[in-house]
Short mmCIF file of C-alpha atoms in Angstrom, two decimals:
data_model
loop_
_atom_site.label_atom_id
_atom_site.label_comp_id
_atom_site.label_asym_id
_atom_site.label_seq_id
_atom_site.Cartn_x
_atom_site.Cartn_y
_atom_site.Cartn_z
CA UNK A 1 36.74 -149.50 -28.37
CA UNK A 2 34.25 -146.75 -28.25
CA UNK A 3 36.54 -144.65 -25.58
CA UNK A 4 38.72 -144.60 -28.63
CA UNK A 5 36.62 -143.97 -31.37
CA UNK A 6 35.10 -141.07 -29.28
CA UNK A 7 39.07 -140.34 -28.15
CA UNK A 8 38.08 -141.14 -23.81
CA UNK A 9 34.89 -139.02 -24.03
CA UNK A 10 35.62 -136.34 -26.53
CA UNK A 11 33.68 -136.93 -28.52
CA UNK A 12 30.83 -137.01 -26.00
CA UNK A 13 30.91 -133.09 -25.35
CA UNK A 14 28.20 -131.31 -27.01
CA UNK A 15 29.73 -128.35 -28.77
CA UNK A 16 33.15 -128.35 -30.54
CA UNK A 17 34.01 -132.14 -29.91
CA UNK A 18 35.55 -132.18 -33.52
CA UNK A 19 37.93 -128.88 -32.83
CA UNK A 20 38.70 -129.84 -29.22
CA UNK A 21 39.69 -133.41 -30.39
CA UNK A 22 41.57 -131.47 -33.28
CA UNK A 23 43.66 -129.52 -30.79
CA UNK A 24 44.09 -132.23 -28.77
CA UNK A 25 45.82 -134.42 -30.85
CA UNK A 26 47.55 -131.44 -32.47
CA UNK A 27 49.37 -131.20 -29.49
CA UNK A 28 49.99 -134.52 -29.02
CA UNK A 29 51.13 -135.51 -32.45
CA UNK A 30 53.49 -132.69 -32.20
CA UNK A 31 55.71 -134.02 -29.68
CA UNK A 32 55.07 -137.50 -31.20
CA UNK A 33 56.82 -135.92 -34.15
CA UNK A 34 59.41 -134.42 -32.52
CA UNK A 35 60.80 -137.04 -30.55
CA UNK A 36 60.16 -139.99 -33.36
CA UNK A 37 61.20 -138.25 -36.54
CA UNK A 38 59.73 -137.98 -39.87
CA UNK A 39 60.51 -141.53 -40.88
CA UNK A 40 58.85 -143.11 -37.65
CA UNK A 41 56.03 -141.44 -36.90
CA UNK A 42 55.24 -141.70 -40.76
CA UNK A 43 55.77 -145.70 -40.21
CA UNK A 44 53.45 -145.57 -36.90
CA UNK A 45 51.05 -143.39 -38.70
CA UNK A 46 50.57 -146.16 -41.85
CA UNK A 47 50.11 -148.62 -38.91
CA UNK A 48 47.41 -146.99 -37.54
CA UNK A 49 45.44 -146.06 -40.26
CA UNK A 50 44.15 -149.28 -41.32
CA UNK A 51 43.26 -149.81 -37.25
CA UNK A 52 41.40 -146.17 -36.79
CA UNK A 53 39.82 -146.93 -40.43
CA UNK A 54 38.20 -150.03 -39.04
CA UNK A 55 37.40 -148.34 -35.41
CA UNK A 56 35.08 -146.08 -37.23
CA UNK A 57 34.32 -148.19 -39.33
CA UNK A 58 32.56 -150.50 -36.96
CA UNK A 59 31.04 -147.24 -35.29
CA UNK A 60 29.45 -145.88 -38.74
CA UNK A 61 27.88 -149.18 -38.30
CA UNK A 62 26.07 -148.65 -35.25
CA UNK A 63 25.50 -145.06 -35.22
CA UNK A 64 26.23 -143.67 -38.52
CA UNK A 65 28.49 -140.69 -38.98
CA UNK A 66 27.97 -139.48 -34.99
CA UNK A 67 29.49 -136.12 -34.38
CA UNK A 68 30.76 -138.27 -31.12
CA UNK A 69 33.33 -140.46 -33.35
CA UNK A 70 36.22 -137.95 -33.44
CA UNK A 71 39.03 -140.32 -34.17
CA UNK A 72 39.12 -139.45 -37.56
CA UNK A 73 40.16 -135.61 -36.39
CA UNK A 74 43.33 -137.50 -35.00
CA UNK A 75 43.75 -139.06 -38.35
CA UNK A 76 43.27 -136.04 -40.23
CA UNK A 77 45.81 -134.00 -37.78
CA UNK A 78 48.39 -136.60 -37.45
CA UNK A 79 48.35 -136.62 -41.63
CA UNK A 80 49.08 -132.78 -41.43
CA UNK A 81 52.13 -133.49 -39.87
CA UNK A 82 53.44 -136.32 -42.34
CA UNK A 83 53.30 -133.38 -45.04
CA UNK A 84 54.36 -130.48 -43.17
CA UNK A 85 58.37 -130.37 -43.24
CA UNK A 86 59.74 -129.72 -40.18
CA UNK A 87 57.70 -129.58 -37.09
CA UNK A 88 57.20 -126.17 -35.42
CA UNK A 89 54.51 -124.50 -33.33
CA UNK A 90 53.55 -122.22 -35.91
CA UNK A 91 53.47 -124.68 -38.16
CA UNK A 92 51.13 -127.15 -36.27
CA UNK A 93 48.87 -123.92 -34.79
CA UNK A 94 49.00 -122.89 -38.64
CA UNK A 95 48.01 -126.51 -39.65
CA UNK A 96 45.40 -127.31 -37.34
CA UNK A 97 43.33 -123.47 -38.08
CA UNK A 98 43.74 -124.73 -42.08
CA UNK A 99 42.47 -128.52 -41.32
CA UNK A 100 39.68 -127.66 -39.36
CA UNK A 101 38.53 -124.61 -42.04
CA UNK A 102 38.73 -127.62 -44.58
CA UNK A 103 37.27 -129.95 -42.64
CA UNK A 104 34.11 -127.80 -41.45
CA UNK A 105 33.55 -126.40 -44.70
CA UNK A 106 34.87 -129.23 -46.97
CA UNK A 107 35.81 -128.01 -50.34
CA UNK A 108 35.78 -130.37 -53.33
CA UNK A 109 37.73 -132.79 -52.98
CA UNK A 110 36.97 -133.29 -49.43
CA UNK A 111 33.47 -133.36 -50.08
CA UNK A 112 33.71 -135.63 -52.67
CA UNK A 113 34.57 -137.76 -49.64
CA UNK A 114 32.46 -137.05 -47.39
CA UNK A 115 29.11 -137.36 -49.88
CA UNK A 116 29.22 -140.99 -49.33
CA UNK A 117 28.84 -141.79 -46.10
CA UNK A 118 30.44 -145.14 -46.19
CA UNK A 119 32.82 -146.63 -43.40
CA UNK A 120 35.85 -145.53 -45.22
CA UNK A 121 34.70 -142.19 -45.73
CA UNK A 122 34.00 -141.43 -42.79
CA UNK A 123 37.96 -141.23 -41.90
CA UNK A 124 39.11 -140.47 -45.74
CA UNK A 125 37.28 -136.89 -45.85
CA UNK A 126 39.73 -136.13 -43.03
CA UNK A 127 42.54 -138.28 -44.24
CA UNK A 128 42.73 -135.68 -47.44
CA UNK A 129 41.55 -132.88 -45.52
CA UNK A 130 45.15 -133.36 -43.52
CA UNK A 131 47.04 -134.02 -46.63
CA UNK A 132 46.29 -131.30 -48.36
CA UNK A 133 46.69 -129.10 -44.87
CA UNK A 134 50.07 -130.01 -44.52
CA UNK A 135 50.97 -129.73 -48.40
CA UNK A 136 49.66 -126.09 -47.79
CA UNK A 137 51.85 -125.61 -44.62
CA UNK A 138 54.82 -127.23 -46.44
CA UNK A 139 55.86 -123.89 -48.29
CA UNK A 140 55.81 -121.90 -44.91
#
């Protein structure tokens, strides 16, 4: 489970793991959305969560909040996407630049958060972080 929680050795790279597994899954989750709709990928999405949520979880346990576990920058992306309307490349590109401000600088509420440092928080910080990302991206 670790090759997921540090998304098949991401997470492992020393410098910009968290933006690199950003893009990643940016790109990813953008053709996921494309090809499975709103409604589905929202439904797969709501499955996943509680599975990613433990994942990291059960990392935070071992290692704390490692800079390797960069599942929750999947979360956090793929939760852009729920909120951003229709999917376009300048919305995603647009997305991912304003996730990844909030999530390296994290603003209250993200920080709230993030202050924690709990096994749900670890994933929730980026959870909102996307929210509010694709709220944002919404009115474009």
């Amino acid at each position: 489970m670790k090759y997921l929680v540090d998304m098949f050795g991401i997470g492992r790279i020393k410098k910009g793991a968290g933006t690199l597994a950003s893009l990643l899954s940016a790109v990813v989750l953008f053709y996921l959305k494309s090809m499975l709709g709103w409604y589905l990928y929202t439904l797969a999405f709501m499955l996943f969560l509680p599975f990613a949520i433990k994942l990291c979880g059960e990392e935070f346990k071992v290692s704390g909040d490692a800079q390797s576990m960069v599942l929750d920058e999947f979360v956090g992306m793929a939760s852009v996407l729920i909120f951003s309307g229709k999917v376009t490349i300048v919305k995603v590109a647009i997305g991912f630049v304003i996730f990844r401000i909030l999530d390296i600088l994290k603003p209250w509420p993200v920080s709230y958060w993030d202050q924690d440092k709990t096994e749900v928080s670890v994933v929730a910080d980026d959870l909102l972080a996307g929210v509010i990302s694709g709220v944002i991206i919404s009115f474009i």
